[in-house]
Short mmCIF file of C-alpha atoms and ligand atoms in Angstrom, two decimals:
data_model
loop_
_atom_site.label_atom_id
_atom_site.label_comp_id
_atom_site.label_asym_id
_atom_site.label_seq_id
_atom_site.Cartn_x
_atom_site.Cartn_y
_atom_site.Cartn_z
CA MET O 1 -11.05 23.47 28.64
CA LYS O 2 -12.73 24.06 25.26
CA ASP O 3 -16.36 23.10 24.92
CA ASN O 4 -16.20 23.24 21.13
CA VAL O 5 -13.42 22.19 18.75
CA LYS O 6 -13.35 23.76 15.30
CA VAL O 7 -12.08 21.93 12.26
CA GLY O 8 -10.76 23.54 9.06
CA LEU O 9 -11.03 21.38 5.95
CA LEU O 10 -8.67 21.64 2.98
CA GLY O 11 -10.66 20.10 0.12
CA LEU O 12 -14.33 19.19 -0.32
CA GLY O 13 -14.24 16.31 -2.83
CA THR O 14 -15.59 12.82 -2.11
CA VAL O 15 -13.55 12.31 1.06
CA GLY O 16 -13.98 15.89 2.36
CA THR O 17 -17.73 15.59 1.86
CA GLY O 18 -17.65 12.28 3.78
CA VAL O 19 -15.83 14.02 6.66
CA VAL O 20 -18.44 16.81 6.87
CA LYS O 21 -21.25 14.22 6.73
CA MET O 22 -19.73 12.12 9.51
CA VAL O 23 -19.00 15.10 11.77
CA GLN O 24 -22.55 16.40 11.25
CA ASP O 25 -24.35 13.03 11.50
CA HIS O 26 -22.33 11.65 14.44
CA GLN O 27 -22.41 14.80 16.58
CA GLU O 28 -23.81 13.11 19.67
CA GLN O 29 -21.45 10.14 19.51
CA LEU O 30 -18.44 12.42 18.91
CA ALA O 31 -19.37 14.70 21.82
CA HIS O 32 -19.67 11.64 24.06
CA ARG O 33 -16.25 10.33 22.96
CA VAL O 34 -14.30 13.59 23.24
CA GLY O 35 -16.29 15.53 25.82
CA CYS O 36 -17.04 18.56 23.64
CA SER O 37 -18.82 19.44 20.41
CA VAL O 38 -16.97 19.31 17.07
CA ASP O 39 -17.78 21.46 14.03
CA VAL O 40 -16.34 21.99 10.57
CA THR O 41 -16.19 25.79 10.37
CA LYS O 42 -13.89 26.69 7.45
CA VAL O 43 -13.54 24.82 4.16
CA LEU O 44 -11.24 25.29 1.18
CA VAL O 45 -13.18 24.65 -2.06
CA LYS O 46 -12.55 25.19 -5.76
CA ASN O 47 -15.95 26.80 -6.40
CA VAL O 48 -18.00 28.44 -3.65
CA ASP O 49 -21.23 28.37 -5.70
CA LYS O 50 -21.23 24.65 -6.54
CA LYS O 51 -24.27 22.65 -5.35
CA ARG O 52 -23.13 20.12 -2.73
CA GLU O 53 -24.33 17.02 -0.90
CA VAL O 54 -23.65 18.62 2.50
CA GLU O 55 -24.95 21.84 3.97
CA LEU O 56 -22.39 24.41 5.05
CA PRO O 57 -22.90 28.15 5.59
CA LYS O 58 -21.62 30.13 2.60
CA GLU O 59 -19.24 32.12 4.84
CA ALA O 60 -17.51 28.85 5.81
CA LEU O 61 -16.32 28.35 2.20
CA THR O 62 -13.16 29.95 0.84
CA LEU O 63 -10.91 29.75 -2.22
CA ASP O 64 -7.81 30.65 -0.20
CA PRO O 65 -6.13 27.88 1.84
CA TYR O 66 -4.59 30.49 4.18
CA ASP O 67 -8.10 31.58 5.23
CA VAL O 68 -8.35 28.09 6.75
CA ILE O 69 -4.77 27.80 8.08
CA ASN O 70 -4.68 31.31 9.59
CA ASP O 71 -8.20 31.27 11.05
CA PRO O 72 -7.54 31.81 14.78
CA ASP O 73 -10.68 29.85 15.69
CA VAL O 74 -9.64 26.69 13.83
CA ASP O 75 -7.96 24.09 16.07
CA VAL O 76 -7.42 21.18 13.68
CA ILE O 77 -6.75 21.12 9.93
CA VAL O 78 -7.99 18.14 7.91
CA GLU O 79 -6.12 17.91 4.60
CA VAL O 80 -7.94 16.02 1.84
CA MET O 81 -6.93 18.12 -1.16
CA GLY O 82 -3.96 16.01 -2.34
CA GLY O 83 -0.80 17.41 -3.91
CA ILE O 84 2.75 17.31 -2.61
CA ASP O 85 5.00 20.36 -2.46
CA GLU O 86 2.37 23.11 -2.14
CA THR O 87 0.43 20.99 0.33
CA LYS O 88 3.54 20.34 2.41
CA LYS O 89 4.12 24.10 2.60
CA LEU O 90 0.54 24.59 3.81
CA LEU O 91 0.85 21.92 6.49
CA LEU O 92 4.15 23.36 7.75
CA ALA O 93 2.41 26.76 7.95
CA ALA O 94 -0.41 25.10 9.89
CA PHE O 95 2.06 23.69 12.46
CA HIS O 96 3.63 27.15 12.87
CA GLN O 97 0.12 28.39 13.65
CA LYS O 98 -0.01 25.60 16.31
CA LYS O 99 -2.76 23.74 14.50
CA HIS O 100 -2.97 19.95 14.57
CA VAL O 101 -3.18 18.19 11.22
CA VAL O 102 -5.00 15.08 10.03
CA THR O 103 -4.28 13.98 6.46
CA ALA O 104 -5.29 11.30 3.96
CA ASN O 105 -2.40 12.17 1.64
CA LYS O 106 -0.25 9.04 1.12
CA ASP O 107 2.05 10.69 -1.44
CA LEU O 108 2.91 13.42 1.05
CA VAL O 109 3.29 11.07 4.02
CA ALA O 110 5.40 8.60 2.01
CA LEU O 111 7.76 11.36 0.85
CA TYR O 112 7.80 13.77 3.79
CA GLY O 113 6.18 11.93 6.70
CA SER O 114 9.27 12.07 8.95
CA GLU O 115 9.84 15.79 8.30
CA LEU O 116 6.17 16.63 8.94
CA LEU O 117 6.09 14.58 12.15
CA LYS O 118 9.19 16.40 13.37
CA ALA O 119 7.70 19.83 12.53
CA ALA O 120 4.46 18.85 14.28
CA SER O 121 6.24 17.71 17.39
CA GLU O 122 8.48 20.84 17.53
CA ASN O 123 5.31 22.93 17.53
CA GLY O 124 3.51 20.81 20.12
CA CYS O 125 1.09 19.61 17.45
CA ASP O 126 -0.33 16.26 16.41
CA PHE O 127 0.07 14.83 12.91
CA TYR O 128 -2.19 11.86 12.19
CA TYR O 129 -2.44 9.99 8.87
CA GLU O 130 -4.53 6.84 9.33
CA ALA O 131 -6.46 7.46 6.07
CA SER O 132 -3.27 7.57 3.98
CA VAL O 133 -2.99 3.76 3.93
CA ALA O 134 -5.84 1.40 3.04
CA GLY O 135 -8.72 3.92 3.41
CA GLY O 136 -11.09 2.62 6.08
CA ILE O 137 -8.82 -0.05 7.61
CA PRO O 138 -7.32 1.01 10.97
CA ILE O 139 -3.89 -0.40 10.08
CA ILE O 140 -1.79 2.57 11.26
CA ARG O 141 -3.53 2.44 14.63
CA GLY O 142 -3.23 -1.36 14.57
CA LEU O 143 0.56 -1.10 14.22
CA ALA O 144 1.12 1.98 16.40
CA ASP O 145 -1.17 0.94 19.27
CA GLY O 146 -2.65 -2.54 18.91
CA LEU O 147 0.66 -4.25 18.19
CA ALA O 148 2.90 -1.70 19.97
CA SER O 149 4.11 -4.40 22.38
CA ASP O 150 5.22 -6.82 19.67
CA LYS O 151 8.10 -7.01 17.18
CA ILE O 152 6.73 -7.01 13.66
CA ARG O 153 8.53 -9.55 11.53
CA THR O 154 6.64 -9.54 8.21
CA MET O 155 3.84 -7.58 6.56
CA MET O 156 2.14 -8.48 3.33
CA GLY O 157 -0.40 -6.03 1.99
CA ILE O 158 -3.00 -5.85 -0.74
CA VAL O 159 -3.02 -2.07 -0.48
CA ASN O 160 -4.25 -1.06 -3.92
CA GLY O 161 -7.91 -1.61 -4.73
CA THR O 162 -7.66 -0.93 -8.46
CA THR O 163 -5.11 -3.68 -9.12
CA ASN O 164 -6.90 -6.11 -6.82
CA PHE O 165 -10.09 -5.51 -8.79
CA ILE O 166 -8.28 -6.10 -12.11
CA LEU O 167 -6.53 -9.28 -10.92
CA THR O 168 -9.78 -10.64 -9.43
CA LYS O 169 -11.57 -10.16 -12.76
CA MET O 170 -8.69 -11.84 -14.62
CA ASN O 171 -8.56 -14.71 -12.14
CA LYS O 172 -12.25 -15.41 -11.62
CA GLU O 173 -13.77 -14.40 -14.95
CA GLY O 174 -10.84 -15.08 -17.28
CA MET O 175 -10.82 -11.43 -18.46
CA SER O 176 -7.77 -10.04 -20.20
CA TYR O 177 -5.74 -7.36 -18.40
CA GLU O 178 -6.97 -4.69 -20.86
CA THR O 179 -10.69 -5.56 -20.45
CA ALA O 180 -10.40 -5.71 -16.66
CA LEU O 181 -8.62 -2.33 -16.58
CA LYS O 182 -11.35 -0.82 -18.79
CA GLU O 183 -14.03 -2.17 -16.42
CA ALA O 184 -12.15 -0.71 -13.41
CA GLN O 185 -12.07 2.65 -15.20
CA ASP O 186 -15.78 2.48 -16.12
CA LEU O 187 -16.65 1.75 -12.48
CA GLY O 188 -14.51 4.65 -11.28
CA PHE O 189 -11.86 2.56 -9.42
CA ALA O 190 -9.07 3.28 -11.88
CA GLU O 191 -8.00 6.74 -12.96
CA ALA O 192 -8.01 7.74 -16.64
CA ASP O 193 -4.21 7.51 -16.31
CA PRO O 194 -3.84 4.32 -14.25
CA THR O 195 -0.02 4.31 -14.20
CA SER O 196 0.47 4.94 -10.49
CA ASP O 197 -1.89 2.08 -9.57
CA VAL O 198 -0.97 -0.56 -12.17
CA GLU O 199 2.78 0.05 -11.98
CA GLY O 200 2.73 -0.42 -8.21
CA LEU O 201 3.71 3.13 -7.16
CA ASP O 202 0.56 3.75 -5.12
CA ALA O 203 1.15 0.48 -3.25
CA ALA O 204 4.85 1.33 -2.79
CA ARG O 205 3.98 4.63 -1.08
CA LYS O 206 1.65 2.83 1.31
CA MET O 207 4.20 0.09 2.05
CA ALA O 208 6.90 2.70 2.79
CA ILE O 209 4.55 4.31 5.34
CA LEU O 210 3.69 0.96 6.95
CA ALA O 211 7.29 -0.31 7.04
CA ARG O 212 8.57 2.94 8.58
CA LEU O 213 6.06 2.57 11.38
CA ALA O 214 6.28 -1.20 11.88
CA PHE O 215 10.10 -1.39 11.85
CA SER O 216 10.67 2.03 13.51
CA MET O 217 13.22 2.81 10.81
CA ASP O 218 13.36 5.73 8.40
CA ILE O 219 12.33 3.67 5.35
CA GLU O 220 11.97 5.90 2.29
CA LEU O 221 10.03 5.46 -0.91
CA GLU O 222 13.26 4.89 -2.85
CA ASP O 223 14.01 1.89 -0.61
CA VAL O 224 10.98 0.05 -2.01
CA ASN O 225 11.62 -2.22 -5.03
CA VAL O 226 8.59 -1.86 -7.29
CA ASP O 227 7.09 -3.92 -10.09
CA GLY O 228 3.51 -3.54 -11.35
CA ILE O 229 0.89 -5.77 -12.98
CA SER O 230 0.77 -4.38 -16.53
CA ASN O 231 2.69 -7.37 -17.95
CA VAL O 232 0.67 -10.06 -16.15
CA SER O 233 -1.02 -12.32 -18.71
CA ASP O 234 -4.06 -14.56 -18.45
CA SER O 235 -1.80 -17.54 -19.35
CA ASP O 236 0.32 -16.77 -16.26
CA LEU O 237 -2.80 -16.78 -14.11
CA LYS O 238 -4.02 -20.08 -15.58
CA HIS O 239 -0.69 -21.81 -14.91
CA GLY O 240 -0.71 -20.40 -11.39
CA GLN O 241 -4.20 -21.79 -10.83
CA THR O 242 -3.07 -25.24 -11.98
CA LEU O 243 -0.36 -25.14 -9.32
CA GLY O 244 -2.71 -23.90 -6.55
CA TYR O 245 -1.84 -20.18 -6.61
CA THR O 246 -3.76 -16.91 -6.86
CA MET O 247 -2.07 -13.83 -8.30
CA LYS O 248 -2.14 -10.64 -6.16
CA LEU O 249 -0.18 -7.39 -6.18
CA ILE O 250 1.58 -7.82 -2.85
CA GLY O 251 3.47 -5.23 -0.85
CA TYR O 252 6.06 -7.24 1.08
CA ALA O 253 7.99 -5.92 4.08
CA ASP O 254 10.20 -8.08 6.23
CA GLN O 255 12.73 -7.56 8.99
CA GLN O 256 15.31 -10.12 10.13
CA ASN O 257 18.35 -9.54 12.33
CA GLY O 258 17.91 -5.76 12.17
CA GLY O 259 17.85 -5.61 8.35
CA ALA O 260 14.70 -4.67 6.45
CA GLU O 261 13.40 -5.18 2.92
CA VAL O 262 10.34 -3.65 1.28
CA SER O 263 8.99 -4.43 -2.18
CA VAL O 264 5.84 -4.45 -4.27
CA GLN O 265 5.33 -7.04 -6.99
CA PRO O 266 2.78 -9.34 -8.61
CA THR O 267 2.99 -12.46 -6.46
CA PHE O 268 1.58 -15.97 -6.68
CA LEU O 269 0.00 -16.65 -3.30
CA SER O 270 -0.72 -20.15 -2.20
CA ASN O 271 -4.54 -20.53 -2.23
CA ASP O 272 -4.53 -21.30 1.49
CA HIS O 273 -2.95 -17.94 2.41
CA PRO O 274 -5.60 -15.63 3.97
CA LEU O 275 -4.73 -12.84 1.50
CA ALA O 276 -5.63 -15.11 -1.44
CA ALA O 277 -9.32 -14.73 -0.50
CA VAL O 278 -9.23 -10.90 -0.56
CA ASN O 279 -11.06 -10.04 -3.76
CA ASP O 280 -12.44 -7.20 -5.87
CA GLU O 281 -11.46 -3.69 -4.74
CA TYR O 282 -10.93 -4.71 -1.10
CA ASN O 283 -7.63 -4.17 0.72
CA ALA O 284 -6.02 -6.24 3.48
CA VAL O 285 -2.78 -6.20 5.43
CA TYR O 286 -1.39 -9.43 6.87
CA VAL O 287 0.93 -8.75 9.81
CA TYR O 288 3.13 -11.38 11.43
CA GLY O 289 4.37 -10.40 14.88
CA GLU O 290 6.95 -12.43 16.80
CA ALA O 291 4.63 -12.82 19.79
CA VAL O 292 1.16 -12.55 18.31
CA GLY O 293 1.80 -14.67 15.21
CA GLU O 294 -0.54 -14.12 12.28
CA THR O 295 -3.07 -11.25 12.15
CA MET O 296 -4.96 -9.73 9.26
CA PHE O 297 -6.68 -6.37 8.81
CA TYR O 298 -9.34 -6.29 6.06
CA GLY O 299 -11.70 -3.69 4.62
CA PRO O 300 -12.38 -1.00 2.05
CA GLY O 301 -9.22 0.71 0.84
CA ALA O 302 -10.87 3.81 -0.61
CA GLY O 303 -14.22 5.62 -0.91
CA GLY O 304 -15.69 8.73 0.69
CA LEU O 305 -17.21 7.39 3.89
CA PRO O 306 -14.67 4.57 4.59
CA THR O 307 -11.78 7.05 4.27
CA ALA O 308 -13.72 9.65 6.29
CA THR O 309 -14.09 7.05 9.07
CA SER O 310 -10.32 6.95 9.47
CA ILE O 311 -10.04 10.73 9.34
CA VAL O 312 -12.74 11.32 11.94
CA SER O 313 -11.17 8.67 14.21
CA ASP O 314 -7.91 10.63 13.90
CA LEU O 315 -9.88 13.75 14.88
CA VAL O 316 -11.12 11.90 17.97
CA ALA O 317 -7.48 11.08 18.86
CA VAL O 318 -6.32 14.69 18.35
CA ILE O 319 -9.19 16.14 20.41
CA THR O 320 -8.67 13.56 23.16
CA ASN O 321 -4.99 14.61 23.27
CA MET O 322 -6.07 18.28 23.42
CA ARG O 323 -8.22 17.56 26.43
CA LEU O 324 -5.42 15.64 28.12
CA GLY O 325 -2.84 18.29 27.18
CA VAL O 326 -0.54 15.79 25.43
CA ASN O 327 -0.51 16.90 21.79
CA GLY O 328 2.77 16.50 19.92
CA LYS O 329 4.13 14.04 22.46
CA SER O 330 4.06 10.90 20.31
CA ILE O 331 7.45 9.31 19.71
CA THR O 332 8.47 10.50 16.28
CA VAL O 333 12.14 9.55 16.15
CA PRO O 334 12.71 6.06 14.68
CA GLN O 335 14.22 3.68 17.23
CA PHE O 336 16.65 2.06 14.76
CA GLU O 337 19.17 3.25 12.18
CA LYS O 338 17.98 2.27 8.74
CA GLN O 339 19.56 -1.00 7.68
CA LEU O 340 18.45 -2.62 4.44
CA LYS O 341 19.03 -6.29 3.65
CA THR O 342 21.60 -7.14 0.99
CA PRO O 343 20.57 -9.43 -1.92
CA GLU O 344 22.32 -12.30 -0.04
CA GLU O 345 19.97 -11.72 2.91
CA LYS O 346 16.70 -11.67 0.97
CA PHE O 347 15.06 -15.02 0.28
CA ALA O 348 12.01 -15.99 -1.78
CA LYS O 349 10.48 -18.72 -3.89
CA HIS O 350 9.85 -18.00 -7.55
CA PHE O 351 7.64 -19.10 -10.42
CA ILE O 352 9.40 -19.19 -13.79
CA ARG O 353 7.63 -19.86 -17.12
CA LEU O 354 9.81 -20.67 -20.13
CA HIS O 355 9.49 -21.91 -23.67
CA VAL O 356 12.32 -24.34 -24.41
CA ARG O 357 13.41 -26.45 -27.34
CA ASP O 358 11.75 -29.83 -26.99
CA GLU O 359 14.94 -31.83 -27.52
CA VAL O 360 17.19 -34.29 -25.72
CA GLY O 361 19.15 -32.66 -22.92
CA ALA O 362 17.12 -29.43 -22.72
CA PHE O 363 15.95 -30.14 -19.23
CA SER O 364 19.39 -31.17 -18.06
CA GLU O 365 20.75 -27.78 -19.27
CA LEU O 366 18.17 -26.04 -17.11
CA THR O 367 18.93 -28.28 -14.14
CA LYS O 368 22.65 -27.52 -14.46
CA LEU O 369 22.00 -23.76 -14.50
CA PHE O 370 19.72 -23.82 -11.47
CA SER O 371 22.00 -26.10 -9.46
CA SER O 372 25.10 -24.04 -10.30
CA ASN O 373 23.25 -21.09 -8.71
CA GLY O 374 22.21 -23.11 -5.67
CA ILE O 375 18.51 -23.02 -6.60
CA SER O 376 16.43 -26.12 -6.10
CA PHE O 377 13.15 -27.01 -7.86
CA GLU O 378 10.00 -27.47 -5.79
CA LYS O 379 7.44 -28.00 -8.59
CA ILE O 380 7.84 -28.60 -12.32
CA LEU O 381 5.21 -28.64 -15.05
CA GLN O 382 5.93 -29.42 -18.70
CA LEU O 383 3.30 -28.94 -21.43
CA PRO O 384 3.57 -29.35 -25.19
CA LEU O 385 2.95 -26.19 -27.23
CA GLU O 386 1.30 -25.89 -30.61
CA GLU O 387 4.56 -24.68 -32.10
CA GLU O 388 6.52 -27.67 -33.39
CA GLY O 389 9.59 -28.56 -31.31
CA VAL O 390 8.85 -26.13 -28.44
CA ALA O 391 7.65 -27.03 -24.96
CA GLU O 392 6.44 -24.89 -22.11
CA ILE O 393 8.06 -25.41 -18.73
CA VAL O 394 6.87 -23.94 -15.46
CA ILE O 395 9.20 -24.16 -12.49
CA VAL O 396 8.53 -23.19 -8.89
CA THR O 397 11.74 -22.96 -6.90
CA HIS O 398 12.43 -23.55 -3.24
CA LYS O 399 13.54 -20.45 -1.34
CA ALA O 400 16.72 -18.97 -2.79
CA SER O 401 18.63 -15.78 -2.11
CA MET O 402 17.91 -12.83 -4.39
CA LYS O 403 21.60 -12.78 -5.26
CA ASN O 404 21.46 -16.32 -6.66
CA TYR O 405 18.07 -15.75 -8.24
CA THR O 406 19.14 -12.56 -10.08
CA GLN O 407 22.30 -14.29 -11.26
CA MET O 408 20.24 -17.20 -12.64
CA GLN O 409 17.85 -14.71 -14.36
CA GLU O 410 20.82 -13.14 -16.14
CA GLN O 411 22.32 -16.48 -17.21
CA ILE O 412 19.12 -18.21 -18.35
CA LYS O 413 18.77 -15.68 -21.19
CA ASP O 414 21.95 -17.08 -22.75
CA LEU O 415 21.02 -20.77 -22.63
CA ALA O 416 20.76 -22.09 -26.19
CA VAL O 417 17.85 -24.40 -25.29
CA VAL O 418 15.72 -21.49 -24.02
CA HIS O 419 13.42 -20.25 -26.77
CA SER O 420 11.77 -17.46 -24.73
CA ILE O 421 11.32 -16.39 -21.12
CA GLU O 422 7.61 -15.81 -20.57
CA SER O 423 7.50 -14.67 -16.95
CA PHE O 424 9.08 -14.56 -13.50
CA TYR O 425 7.00 -14.08 -10.31
CA ARG O 426 7.57 -14.22 -6.61
CA VAL O 427 5.70 -16.98 -4.73
CA GLU O 428 4.49 -16.62 -1.13
CA GLY O 429 2.27 -18.38 1.37
CA GLU O 430 1.97 -21.43 3.59
CA GLY O 431 2.99 -24.54 1.75
CA ALA O 432 4.05 -22.38 -1.21
N1 LIG Z 501 -5.92 4.35 -6.21
C1 LIG Z 501 -6.04 3.80 -4.90
C2 LIG Z 501 -6.49 2.35 -5.00
C3 LIG Z 501 -7.02 4.60 -4.06
O1 LIG Z 501 -6.86 1.88 -6.08
O2 LIG Z 501 -6.45 1.66 -4.00
C4 LIG Z 501 -6.71 4.59 -2.61
O3 LIG Z 501 -5.43 5.06 -2.31
#
């Protein structure tokens, strides 16, 4: 049995540096947990001469990823360099070299997770990816181990810190979307090109990974319906507040009668839903299991040390498996054939904000349209607008099927009394 496990690191940015720090600073605790010492011995960097926050011998640094992958002494590869196709090639090469892999790469896991798990298992290797979803929150382990005995019915996730920061600023400080985005960029949460965050793609990747695991079904990224927050206005938020809602970018995954649905969209959450209190750049995943009922996992969704915590915990799992001789034995084949819900099988409440002609019969036209589509009103708010002869109407519906809802959305555009359609949002939460 090995008395020292050697780790090869692909990437030494913020997260890679956090991994080296944790392995170096927690040596004693790690040795106690896994029964041997752990060292980072080979590291892929972009510049070997750069001054760094962590001390590593110069001979440990390399510009060639294959120096790490092919190093016969390295037992486990930690991938924190990002990228998709080239990185996938490197990880497949690592499995052929019988190296275990731990990654933080959500793009790669969302797109090729099943293929990489299969390759790992065929080579008797482990493939762990806790850090790919919600940084420091142990949600993958929570689903794979903690709730392994239960049937997961619904998951709702705030899995993107940038958008949660922006929406919190808009909601609590009345900032506009543009000002809040600029502040997120100045503080380093949002990228210079924030598209992947604000348009919901980052959250969609994470929800695909969670849904695949929770529903044991080969859910793919293209199965996730995505809508981002770039069109959310401060007026929408104010109307939501009046009705007792908080706006969040919610990843929603649900399974009923064997059929699954996964989506990401700006959602009005009832203020009494636990996710409504998750603010700033924090992440949280609400999981409803048939037996356990409601649970919620909360914490930092990004950052060097939080993400490194997940990676080093994955290292502990890999090394424990090495010592027990059970690497590559996790169940990787989904239990169920993928079955996605049809629009008739998906149900939700919605918030609809309209400007209508303030004239006799306008409301009855709206009522006729909603009732002809089988959609019933739960809450209605009418406010006069400054513009002469126009009123603002906010409607919250009872649950309706997505088929009926989409049909209504198409038809409402043609109603003569409708001056403009300001917004449509999903509504979720107890009492919502
Ligand atoms: N851009 C991501 C976020 C970082 O804002 O949450 C973590 O994946």
